[in-house]
XYZ file of N, CA and C in Angstrom:
777
model
N 93.130 107.098 18.093
C 92.086 106.166 17.254
C 90.736 107.022 17.248
N 90.165 107.224 16.033
C 89.029 108.154 16.064
C 87.743 107.346 16.480
N 86.956 108.005 17.379
C 85.909 107.338 17.899
C 84.526 108.243 17.796
N 83.624 107.570 17.111
C 82.541 108.373 16.791
C 81.664 108.834 18.058
N 80.960 110.042 17.925
C 80.371 110.668 18.984
C 79.241 109.761 19.499
N 78.574 108.872 18.559
C 77.502 107.967 19.080
C 78.139 107.118 20.182
N 79.447 106.511 19.687
C 79.893 105.597 20.264
C 80.291 105.976 21.785
N 80.882 107.334 21.563
C 81.159 108.058 23.001
C 79.997 108.076 23.885
N 78.871 108.384 23.318
C 77.436 108.468 24.192
C 77.234 107.268 24.741
N 77.356 105.905 23.882
C 76.940 104.756 24.397
C 77.848 104.426 25.400
N 79.160 104.600 25.314
C 80.066 104.304 26.379
C 79.749 105.100 27.641
N 79.508 106.344 27.541
C 79.156 107.074 28.692
C 78.087 106.623 29.396
N 76.887 106.063 28.646
C 75.769 105.640 29.113
C 76.165 104.144 30.053
N 76.899 103.491 29.256
C 77.346 101.954 29.905
C 78.209 102.283 31.224
N 78.937 103.486 31.326
C 79.806 103.768 32.482
C 78.823 103.994 33.441
N 77.835 104.875 33.445
C 76.862 105.335 34.164
C 75.898 104.213 34.757
N 75.771 103.428 33.773
C 75.100 102.170 34.310
C 75.774 101.008 35.138
N 77.112 101.139 34.884
C 78.061 100.262 35.507
C 78.242 100.818 36.993
N 78.421 102.243 37.147
C 78.535 102.876 38.385
C 77.265 102.601 39.362
N 75.992 102.648 38.708
C 74.829 102.486 39.375
C 74.696 101.180 39.753
N 75.050 100.130 39.017
C 75.036 98.722 39.358
C 76.028 98.321 40.757
N 77.145 99.177 40.668
C 77.927 99.028 41.723
C 77.223 99.538 43.033
N 76.741 100.763 42.801
C 76.203 101.405 43.866
C 74.857 100.766 44.533
N 74.246 100.057 43.513
C 72.930 99.239 43.877
C 73.333 97.981 44.776
N 74.763 97.739 44.937
C 74.999 96.675 45.826
C 75.086 97.162 47.359
N 74.908 98.354 47.473
C 74.876 99.025 48.944
C 73.473 99.114 49.303
N 73.040 97.975 50.163
C 71.600 97.808 50.455
C 71.248 98.553 51.848
N 72.201 98.935 52.659
C 71.924 99.409 53.751
C 73.044 100.601 54.486
N 72.646 101.431 55.427
C 73.669 102.359 55.857
C 74.855 101.590 56.420
N 74.641 100.396 57.011
C 75.697 99.597 57.568
C 76.452 99.125 56.532
N 76.035 98.775 55.268
C 76.928 98.305 54.102
C 77.643 99.580 53.721
N 77.231 100.737 53.759
C 78.028 101.951 53.416
C 78.997 102.216 54.544
N 78.821 102.025 55.552
C 79.898 102.213 56.473
C 80.968 101.024 56.252
N 80.558 100.082 55.929
C 81.492 98.707 55.828
C 82.310 99.103 54.714
N 81.821 99.561 53.651
C 82.442 99.723 52.355
C 83.543 101.138 52.355
N 82.876 102.137 53.118
C 83.655 103.263 53.166
C 84.890 102.892 54.104
N 84.686 101.942 55.101
C 85.825 101.615 56.166
C 86.698 100.775 55.446
N 86.436 99.997 54.342
C 87.288 99.309 53.450
C 88.364 100.230 52.893
N 87.970 101.224 52.440
C 88.748 102.267 51.842
C 90.049 102.670 52.787
N 89.981 102.917 54.083
C 90.927 102.839 55.023
C 91.929 101.956 54.911
N 91.273 100.539 55.041
C 92.121 99.379 54.959
C 92.904 99.280 53.634
N 92.440 99.704 52.682
C 93.162 99.698 51.218
C 94.309 100.674 51.136
N 94.130 101.807 51.760
C 95.320 102.776 51.823
C 96.594 102.137 52.461
N 96.355 101.220 53.477
C 97.711 100.616 54.149
C 97.969 99.494 53.468
N 97.081 98.516 52.775
C 97.288 97.472 52.012
C 98.201 97.668 50.903
N 97.685 98.847 50.253
C 98.593 99.170 49.215
C 100.130 99.329 49.355
N 100.159 100.202 50.507
C 101.512 100.354 50.967
C 102.357 99.021 51.349
N 101.553 98.335 52.005
C 102.211 96.934 52.310
C 102.590 96.115 51.020
N 101.940 96.141 49.865
C 102.111 95.309 48.798
C 103.257 96.139 47.950
N 103.137 97.518 47.976
C 104.211 98.375 47.494
C 105.433 98.144 47.865
N 105.745 97.997 49.355
C 106.993 97.599 50.007
C 107.251 96.202 49.607
N 106.546 95.282 49.532
C 106.870 94.049 49.226
C 107.445 93.734 47.638
N 106.745 94.391 46.911
C 107.217 94.421 45.515
C 108.692 95.074 45.331
N 108.907 96.209 46.288
C 110.141 96.805 46.220
C 111.286 96.044 46.716
N 110.787 95.177 47.746
C 111.888 94.300 48.369
C 111.951 93.162 47.434
N 111.219 92.973 46.290
C 111.245 91.766 45.468
C 110.970 90.548 46.267
N 109.953 90.684 47.052
C 109.251 89.478 47.801
C 107.960 89.163 47.148
N 107.836 88.004 46.604
C 106.744 87.580 45.792
C 105.576 86.914 46.684
N 105.768 86.682 47.889
C 104.746 85.949 48.800
C 103.647 86.609 48.588
N 102.499 85.829 48.256
C 101.216 86.440 48.087
C 100.728 87.041 46.892
N 101.849 87.197 45.972
C 101.840 87.917 44.581
C 101.574 89.217 45.093
N 102.127 90.073 45.770
C 101.703 91.593 46.249
C 101.657 92.376 44.875
N 102.189 92.302 43.866
C 102.077 92.981 42.462
C 100.798 92.935 42.011
N 100.000 91.622 41.934
C 98.804 91.330 41.456
C 97.915 91.840 42.487
N 98.162 91.696 43.579
C 97.264 92.262 44.934
C 97.176 93.745 44.812
N 98.273 94.486 44.487
C 98.319 95.907 44.646
C 97.276 96.380 43.611
N 97.549 96.023 42.320
C 96.617 96.294 41.169
C 95.202 96.163 41.458
N 94.760 94.808 42.142
C 93.471 94.449 42.505
C 92.958 95.567 43.421
N 93.892 95.995 44.536
C 93.358 96.967 45.439
C 93.206 98.339 44.928
N 94.085 98.724 43.872
C 93.756 99.865 43.292
C 92.572 100.020 42.663
N 92.066 98.955 41.851
C 91.000 98.887 41.203
C 89.744 98.861 42.134
N 89.802 98.282 43.333
C 88.631 98.175 44.127
C 88.491 99.386 44.826
N 89.521 100.077 45.185
C 89.432 101.265 45.741
C 88.812 102.361 44.873
N 89.139 102.452 43.748
C 88.349 103.306 42.562
C 86.835 102.942 42.510
N 86.606 101.617 42.400
C 85.397 101.267 42.440
C 84.453 101.420 43.397
N 85.038 101.307 44.657
C 84.294 101.480 45.837
C 84.039 103.168 45.930
N 85.111 103.922 45.483
C 84.752 105.345 45.712
C 83.530 105.855 44.727
N 83.433 105.350 43.568
C 82.351 105.628 42.808
C 81.078 105.329 43.313
N 81.273 104.013 43.829
C 79.809 103.424 44.646
C 79.431 104.329 45.701
N 80.347 104.807 46.525
C 80.179 105.727 47.689
C 79.632 106.963 47.154
N 80.036 107.513 46.106
C 79.662 108.878 45.777
C 78.271 108.831 45.240
N 77.711 107.729 44.624
C 76.330 107.598 44.127
C 75.468 107.598 45.291
N 76.014 106.686 46.220
C 75.096 106.498 47.397
C 75.159 107.524 48.420
N 76.096 108.197 48.598
C 76.034 109.423 49.702
C 74.721 110.226 49.463
N 74.286 110.748 50.825
C 73.085 111.556 50.790
C 73.234 112.957 51.250
N 74.169 113.075 52.223
C 74.330 114.437 52.740
C 75.312 115.188 52.213
N 75.467 116.514 52.162
C 76.317 117.429 51.475
C 77.750 117.292 52.105
N 77.780 117.023 53.359
C 79.263 116.972 54.002
C 79.843 115.674 53.717
N 79.056 114.440 53.514
C 79.557 113.324 53.090
C 80.072 113.307 51.648
N 79.068 113.875 50.916
C 79.614 114.144 49.399
C 80.956 114.903 49.352
N 81.016 115.814 50.233
C 82.155 116.770 50.022
C 83.573 115.987 50.386
N 83.240 115.138 51.647
C 84.440 114.381 52.107
C 84.921 113.400 51.009
N 84.016 112.694 50.287
C 84.198 112.022 49.108
C 84.963 112.583 47.835
N 84.737 114.073 47.754
C 85.328 114.666 46.653
C 86.887 115.009 47.118
N 86.939 115.038 48.255
C 88.364 115.284 48.797
C 89.125 114.129 48.605
N 88.554 113.054 48.960
C 89.394 111.530 48.769
C 89.571 111.303 47.455
N 88.803 111.928 46.419
C 88.898 111.706 44.943
C 90.161 112.616 44.470
N 90.166 113.854 44.994
C 91.292 114.550 44.717
C 92.725 114.300 45.152
N 92.695 113.472 46.135
C 93.968 113.116 46.998
C 94.333 111.638 46.116
N 93.303 110.915 45.903
C 93.620 109.484 45.095
C 94.262 109.599 43.933
N 93.785 110.471 42.952
C 94.208 110.544 41.676
C 95.822 110.592 41.389
N 96.639 111.508 41.953
C 98.036 111.499 41.794
C 98.608 110.356 42.640
N 98.019 109.836 43.664
C 98.584 108.435 44.374
C 98.463 107.097 43.521
N 97.220 107.089 42.802
C 97.070 105.967 41.765
C 98.120 106.006 41.039
N 98.610 107.007 40.321
C 99.581 107.063 39.353
C 100.936 106.631 40.026
N 101.258 107.100 41.079
C 102.446 106.758 41.956
C 102.538 105.268 42.158
N 101.385 104.722 42.498
C 101.247 103.280 43.056
C 101.407 102.318 41.829
N 101.164 102.674 40.608
C 101.145 101.951 39.531
C 102.603 102.178 38.731
N 103.512 102.891 39.457
C 104.964 102.945 38.637
C 105.840 101.861 39.446
N 106.869 101.591 39.004
C 107.913 100.587 39.789
C 108.232 101.187 41.064
N 108.287 100.236 42.085
C 108.261 100.822 43.554
C 109.864 101.260 43.408
N 109.954 102.376 44.328
C 111.234 103.111 44.406
C 111.358 103.581 45.910
N 112.252 102.922 46.722
C 112.601 103.245 48.010
C 112.873 104.618 48.343
N 113.311 105.415 47.505
C 113.423 106.834 47.746
C 112.066 107.706 47.867
N 111.224 107.011 47.148
C 109.883 107.617 47.191
C 108.962 106.906 48.174
N 109.334 106.104 49.065
C 108.344 105.336 49.804
C 108.202 106.032 51.087
N 108.812 106.994 51.578
C 108.617 107.688 52.765
C 107.423 108.768 52.429
N 107.681 109.407 51.341
C 106.678 110.322 50.809
C 105.431 109.704 50.508
N 105.356 108.446 50.008
C 104.069 107.801 49.646
C 103.419 107.370 50.951
N 104.142 106.877 51.933
C 103.444 106.650 53.259
C 102.976 107.703 53.893
N 103.589 108.817 53.728
C 102.763 110.021 54.174
C 101.586 110.641 53.634
N 101.541 110.670 52.173
C 100.593 110.870 51.460
C 99.304 109.887 51.609
N 99.711 108.535 51.919
C 98.654 107.681 52.000
C 98.160 107.853 53.310
N 98.916 108.348 54.334
C 98.425 108.522 55.559
C 97.091 109.648 55.578
N 97.587 110.788 54.814
C 96.401 111.793 54.519
C 95.306 111.172 53.788
N 95.275 110.308 52.907
C 94.236 109.667 52.421
C 93.658 108.834 53.318
N 94.345 108.210 53.882
C 93.697 107.439 55.118
C 92.796 108.228 56.074
N 93.314 109.454 56.565
C 92.516 110.335 57.373
C 91.369 110.953 56.793
N 91.210 111.179 55.602
C 90.253 111.536 54.633
C 89.269 110.354 54.465
N 89.582 109.270 54.419
C 88.850 108.204 54.374
C 88.097 107.751 55.686
N 88.809 108.060 56.723
C 88.397 107.802 58.040
C 87.179 108.823 58.277
N 87.426 110.237 57.911
C 86.324 111.130 58.120
C 85.080 110.676 57.348
N 85.250 110.281 56.236
C 84.018 109.739 55.461
C 83.237 108.690 56.062
N 83.953 107.772 56.485
C 83.605 106.413 57.208
C 82.619 106.966 58.393
N 82.996 107.966 59.109
C 82.482 108.454 60.212
C 81.140 109.162 59.990
N 81.247 109.936 58.928
C 80.200 110.615 58.307
C 78.865 109.520 57.829
N 79.365 108.333 57.279
C 78.478 107.353 56.895
C 77.892 106.659 58.227
N 78.839 106.468 59.014
C 78.414 106.091 60.348
C 77.143 106.870 60.853
N 77.272 108.211 60.820
C 76.380 109.203 61.262
C 75.029 108.966 60.593
N 75.200 108.858 59.445
C 73.941 108.934 58.557
C 73.107 107.555 58.796
N 73.760 106.743 59.383
C 73.022 105.426 59.557
C 72.096 105.371 60.722
N 72.648 106.514 61.717
C 71.624 106.766 62.857
C 71.413 105.760 63.849
N 72.118 104.663 63.766
C 72.095 103.596 64.546
C 73.579 103.262 65.456
N 73.341 102.815 66.627
C 74.542 102.411 67.515
C 75.474 101.190 66.541
N 74.852 100.560 65.665
C 75.415 99.421 64.896
C 76.382 100.199 63.972
N 75.999 101.407 63.449
C 76.911 102.019 62.494
C 78.282 102.269 63.014
N 78.277 102.703 64.250
C 79.609 102.799 65.245
C 80.336 101.567 65.413
N 79.708 100.357 65.681
C 80.151 99.206 65.797
C 80.830 98.782 64.530
N 80.111 98.845 63.473
C 80.727 98.407 61.981
C 81.885 99.291 61.664
N 81.875 100.583 62.135
C 83.054 101.298 61.780
C 84.166 100.863 62.644
N 84.115 100.536 64.016
C 84.959 100.101 64.957
C 85.650 98.955 64.352
N 84.689 97.975 64.146
C 85.294 96.748 63.450
C 85.985 96.795 62.235
N 85.509 97.623 61.227
C 86.146 97.848 60.153
C 87.518 98.424 60.215
N 87.666 99.429 61.126
C 88.958 100.106 61.223
C 90.195 99.060 61.759
N 89.593 97.954 62.485
C 90.564 96.922 62.825
C 91.172 96.286 61.568
N 90.342 96.248 60.542
C 91.041 95.782 59.270
C 92.143 96.632 58.794
N 91.939 97.971 58.917
C 92.982 98.863 58.434
C 94.105 98.917 59.424
N 93.920 98.794 60.791
C 94.924 98.397 61.681
C 95.917 97.298 61.265
N 95.238 96.290 60.930
C 96.210 95.068 60.626
C 97.089 95.193 59.463
N 96.623 96.076 58.499
C 97.449 96.511 57.401
C 98.478 97.501 57.515
N 98.044 98.501 58.541
C 99.118 99.313 58.998
C 100.178 98.974 59.654
N 100.019 98.178 60.606
C 100.920 97.398 61.532
C 102.059 96.772 60.695
N 101.569 96.049 59.615
C 102.258 95.279 58.635
C 103.044 96.153 57.739
N 102.448 97.161 57.119
C 103.089 98.157 56.155
C 104.215 98.859 56.911
N 103.851 99.593 58.131
C 105.060 99.999 58.759
C 106.264 99.367 58.903
N 106.058 98.201 59.252
C 107.193 97.095 59.803
C 107.876 96.801 58.371
N 106.988 96.665 57.209
C 107.657 96.276 55.919
C 108.396 97.261 55.369
N 108.195 98.547 55.651
C 108.956 99.809 55.212
C 110.329 99.655 56.007
N 110.192 99.285 57.297
C 111.373 99.212 58.282
C 112.310 98.169 57.633
N 111.872 97.035 57.185
C 112.616 95.852 56.727
C 113.328 96.407 55.428
N 112.479 96.952 54.561
C 112.993 97.470 53.369
C 114.101 98.286 53.301
N 114.197 99.132 54.473
C 115.332 99.929 54.586
C 115.052 101.392 54.753
N 113.595 101.799 54.626
C 113.102 103.271 54.807
C 113.322 103.716 55.940
N 114.305 104.878 56.157
C 114.389 105.576 57.411
C 113.495 106.495 57.794
N 112.862 106.270 58.958
C 111.905 107.441 59.401
C 111.636 107.285 60.901
N 112.092 108.315 61.858
C 112.265 107.911 63.261
C 110.756 107.962 63.658
N 109.845 108.300 62.964
C 108.491 108.516 63.457
C 107.800 107.254 63.417
N 108.285 106.048 62.560
C 107.779 104.690 62.405
C 107.387 104.135 63.626
N 108.257 104.193 64.529
C 108.310 103.535 65.803
C 106.972 103.880 66.607
N 106.770 105.207 66.593
C 105.606 105.869 67.239
C 104.322 105.537 66.631
N 104.388 105.466 65.354
C 103.159 105.164 64.445
C 102.718 103.876 64.734
N 103.904 103.014 64.820
C 103.432 101.405 65.125
C 102.846 101.242 66.525
N 103.600 101.777 67.482
C 103.081 101.661 68.832
C 101.603 102.362 69.025
N 101.275 103.579 68.348
C 100.154 104.031 68.308
C 99.171 102.953 67.778
N 99.435 102.282 66.586
C 98.508 101.419 65.922
C 98.149 100.236 66.765
N 99.116 99.779 67.397
C 99.034 98.488 68.307
C 98.131 98.770 69.475
N 98.519 100.071 69.926
C 97.514 100.372 71.236
C 96.031 100.689 70.888
N 95.738 101.264 69.611
C 94.549 101.391 69.256
C 93.680 100.280 68.807
N 94.487 99.137 68.137
C 93.973 97.763 67.951
C 93.521 97.288 69.214
N 94.577 97.203 70.168
C 94.157 96.468 71.436
C 92.883 97.028 72.083
N 92.987 98.313 72.374
C 91.929 98.941 73.109
C 90.448 98.690 72.421
N 90.525 98.844 70.747
C 89.234 98.607 69.951
C 88.935 97.191 70.135
N 89.747 96.206 70.169
C 89.274 94.850 70.268
C 88.711 94.557 71.742
N 89.230 95.140 72.815
C 88.725 94.942 73.938
C 87.000 95.484 73.911
N 86.950 96.664 73.186
C 85.507 97.341 73.043
C 84.658 96.180 72.282
N 85.260 95.767 71.310
C 84.387 94.905 70.430
C 83.904 93.429 71.347
N 85.016 92.907 72.092
C 84.559 91.774 72.754
C 83.427 92.195 73.788
N 83.263 93.324 74.044
C 82.051 93.806 75.114
C 80.797 94.077 74.484
N 80.854 94.019 73.157
C 79.659 94.473 72.382
C 78.507 93.524 72.670
N 77.254 94.263 72.813
C 76.013 93.333 73.169
C 75.630 92.869 71.770
N 76.090 93.106 70.719
C 75.786 92.761 69.385
C 76.454 91.322 69.068
N 77.377 90.915 69.928
C 78.075 89.643 69.653
C 77.507 88.355 69.672
N 77.830 87.495 68.861
C 77.071 86.243 69.032
C 78.488 84.968 69.268
N 77.828 83.941 69.394
C 79.072 82.763 69.328
C 79.888 82.976 68.170
N 79.478 83.191 66.765
C 80.329 83.132 65.789
C 81.240 84.401 65.861
N 80.850 85.444 66.225
C 81.627 86.585 66.382
C 82.640 86.586 67.418
N 82.059 86.061 68.658
C 83.274 85.790 69.600
C 84.359 84.937 69.368
N 84.011 83.909 68.463
C 84.851 82.918 68.126
C 86.054 83.418 67.167
N 85.554 84.480 66.204
C 86.453 85.024 65.453
C 87.368 86.113 66.250
N 86.720 86.952 67.077
C 87.526 87.957 67.917
C 88.633 87.140 68.481
N 88.349 85.907 69.204
C 89.265 85.083 69.777
C 90.654 84.769 68.911
N 90.285 84.484 67.760
C 91.229 84.191 66.833
C 92.158 85.351 66.437
N 91.548 86.680 66.386
C 92.167 87.849 66.023
C 93.020 88.077 67.166
N 92.581 87.884 68.506
C 93.364 88.213 69.662
C 94.594 87.296 69.651
N 94.555 86.100 69.237
C 95.661 85.184 69.184
C 96.814 85.586 68.076
N 96.372 86.110 66.842
C 97.155 86.694 65.990
C 97.739 87.891 66.486
N 96.873 88.585 67.022
C 97.465 90.138 67.445
C 98.622 90.001 68.477
N 98.769 88.924 69.161
C 99.968 88.752 70.118
C 101.133 88.593 69.568
N 101.079 87.954 68.257
C 102.325 88.242 67.481
C 102.726 89.365 67.161
N 102.049 90.362 66.910
C 102.318 91.641 66.501
C 102.884 92.336 67.934
N 102.469 92.108 68.890
C 102.988 92.593 70.181
C 104.332 91.938 70.555
N 104.581 90.855 70.161
C 105.783 90.186 70.469
C 106.957 90.733 69.363
N 106.445 91.005 68.146
C 107.170 91.573 67.261
C 107.802 93.004 67.599
N 106.855 93.811 68.215
C 107.119 95.110 68.365
C 108.103 95.151 69.644
N 108.049 94.166 70.494
C 109.010 94.283 71.771
C 110.485 93.666 71.370
N 110.405 92.968 70.115
C 111.693 92.214 69.942
C 112.792 93.166 69.270
N 114.024 92.679 69.383
C 115.068 93.537 68.629
C 115.316 92.781 67.543
N 114.677 91.754 67.134
C 115.192 90.766 66.078
C 114.244 91.218 64.942
N 114.664 91.101 63.544
C 113.744 91.426 62.318
C 112.992 90.086 62.180
N 111.833 90.176 62.013
C 110.959 89.213 61.446
C 110.830 89.146 60.011
N 110.539 87.996 59.147
C 110.581 88.009 57.961
C 109.555 88.450 57.302
N 109.355 89.116 56.411
C 108.239 89.935 55.810
C 107.194 88.829 55.471
N 107.505 87.650 55.035
C 106.386 86.630 54.666
C 105.413 86.470 55.730
N 106.020 86.330 56.988
C 105.321 86.070 58.369
C 104.409 87.229 58.893
N 105.108 88.361 58.367
C 104.236 89.640 58.864
C 103.066 89.704 57.842
N 103.340 89.217 56.577
C 102.229 89.473 55.458
C 101.126 88.507 55.900
N 101.562 87.134 56.271
C 100.580 86.260 56.530
C 99.712 86.533 57.791
N 100.299 86.996 58.812
C 99.667 87.404 60.025
C 98.700 88.500 60.006
N 99.107 89.516 59.286
C 98.272 90.625 58.998
C 97.062 90.228 58.133
N 97.255 89.287 57.119
C 96.183 88.864 56.466
C 95.226 88.019 57.094
N 95.672 87.284 58.165
C 94.757 86.344 58.972
C 93.924 87.319 59.822
N 94.524 88.247 60.405
C 93.684 89.230 61.104
C 92.687 89.949 60.164
N 93.131 90.571 59.038
C 92.264 91.106 58.083
C 91.104 90.137 57.715
N 91.444 89.036 57.324
C 90.395 87.964 56.936
C 89.230 87.621 58.039
N 89.620 87.730 59.361
C 88.826 87.448 60.558
C 87.910 88.522 60.974
N 88.580 89.788 60.831
C 87.927 91.036 61.179
C 87.100 91.379 60.012
N 87.341 90.924 58.718
C 86.407 91.126 57.584
C 84.982 90.500 58.096
N 85.211 89.481 58.460
C 84.021 88.303 58.783
C 83.370 88.880 59.765
N 84.044 89.273 60.819
C 83.339 89.976 61.779
C 82.568 91.146 61.578
N 83.257 92.043 60.663
C 82.371 93.299 60.189
C 81.138 92.925 59.560
N 81.132 91.892 58.679
C 80.211 91.427 57.809
C 78.948 90.897 58.739
N 79.384 90.245 59.627
C 78.289 89.794 60.577
C 77.563 90.811 61.361
N 78.315 91.912 61.715
C 77.479 92.926 62.306
C 76.734 93.645 61.296
N 77.116 93.911 60.180
C 76.135 94.439 59.078
C 74.964 93.528 58.946
N 75.216 92.317 58.649
C 74.134 91.219 58.548
C 73.081 91.366 59.612
N 73.552 91.320 60.863
C 72.660 91.392 61.892
C 71.910 92.382 62.034
N 72.300 93.744 61.750
C 71.645 94.883 61.704
C 70.822 95.334 60.449
N 71.128 94.401 59.525
C 70.503 94.984 57.936
C 69.152 94.245 57.741
N 68.866 93.298 58.671
C 67.517 92.668 58.565
C 66.247 93.221 58.672
């Protein structure tokens, strides 16, 4: 369809305005750390949804959630690119963008178990790149709270990582490294949770939420020790319970330090 140059120009201006409006939502360095940290979580949530769709499990409407997460990852990346100040941070976001484009295409195709192992590896590379960018934003904040927001935000990612690795196992994807990766995720989650429980920034609300997270995490520890297979819907729900509560904790840290 023919599109007049004037219309293209107007669309271009509209796009820039839209990106600017998204970026304007970032009101503080802590919020930038929070949003950058969410990108880490999205890499693992997309993998979890991909596996659920591949298995034909409709609990939580994973197909719809997958597309929503793809869109949010793209929008957040645009927002962070506008907000980033230092060259090192900008360069890390450019790397994320180059990794993201081919993955975005794969994730929107019909899930294929033969591609799931490679997808997991590629999303792990994207995860590491997103983690690097988050650390740069934490450094830019210049506050100890930036690191706490980073740590709390990473728990959101780990909740989805534990679930996605287990989903791939249930789906039938064979990878001898999955057990080690899951063990590492569980260990990191537990030690990070202990650090958060000792944070001087905590208040009663944060402590209550962390206690709920701790109770949900016990389920994953039991799952990892058991030889029985847990149903995917239970894994999905428990991981989302942790995600919801850790997201609230992260937002409370951001709010307390952005005043």
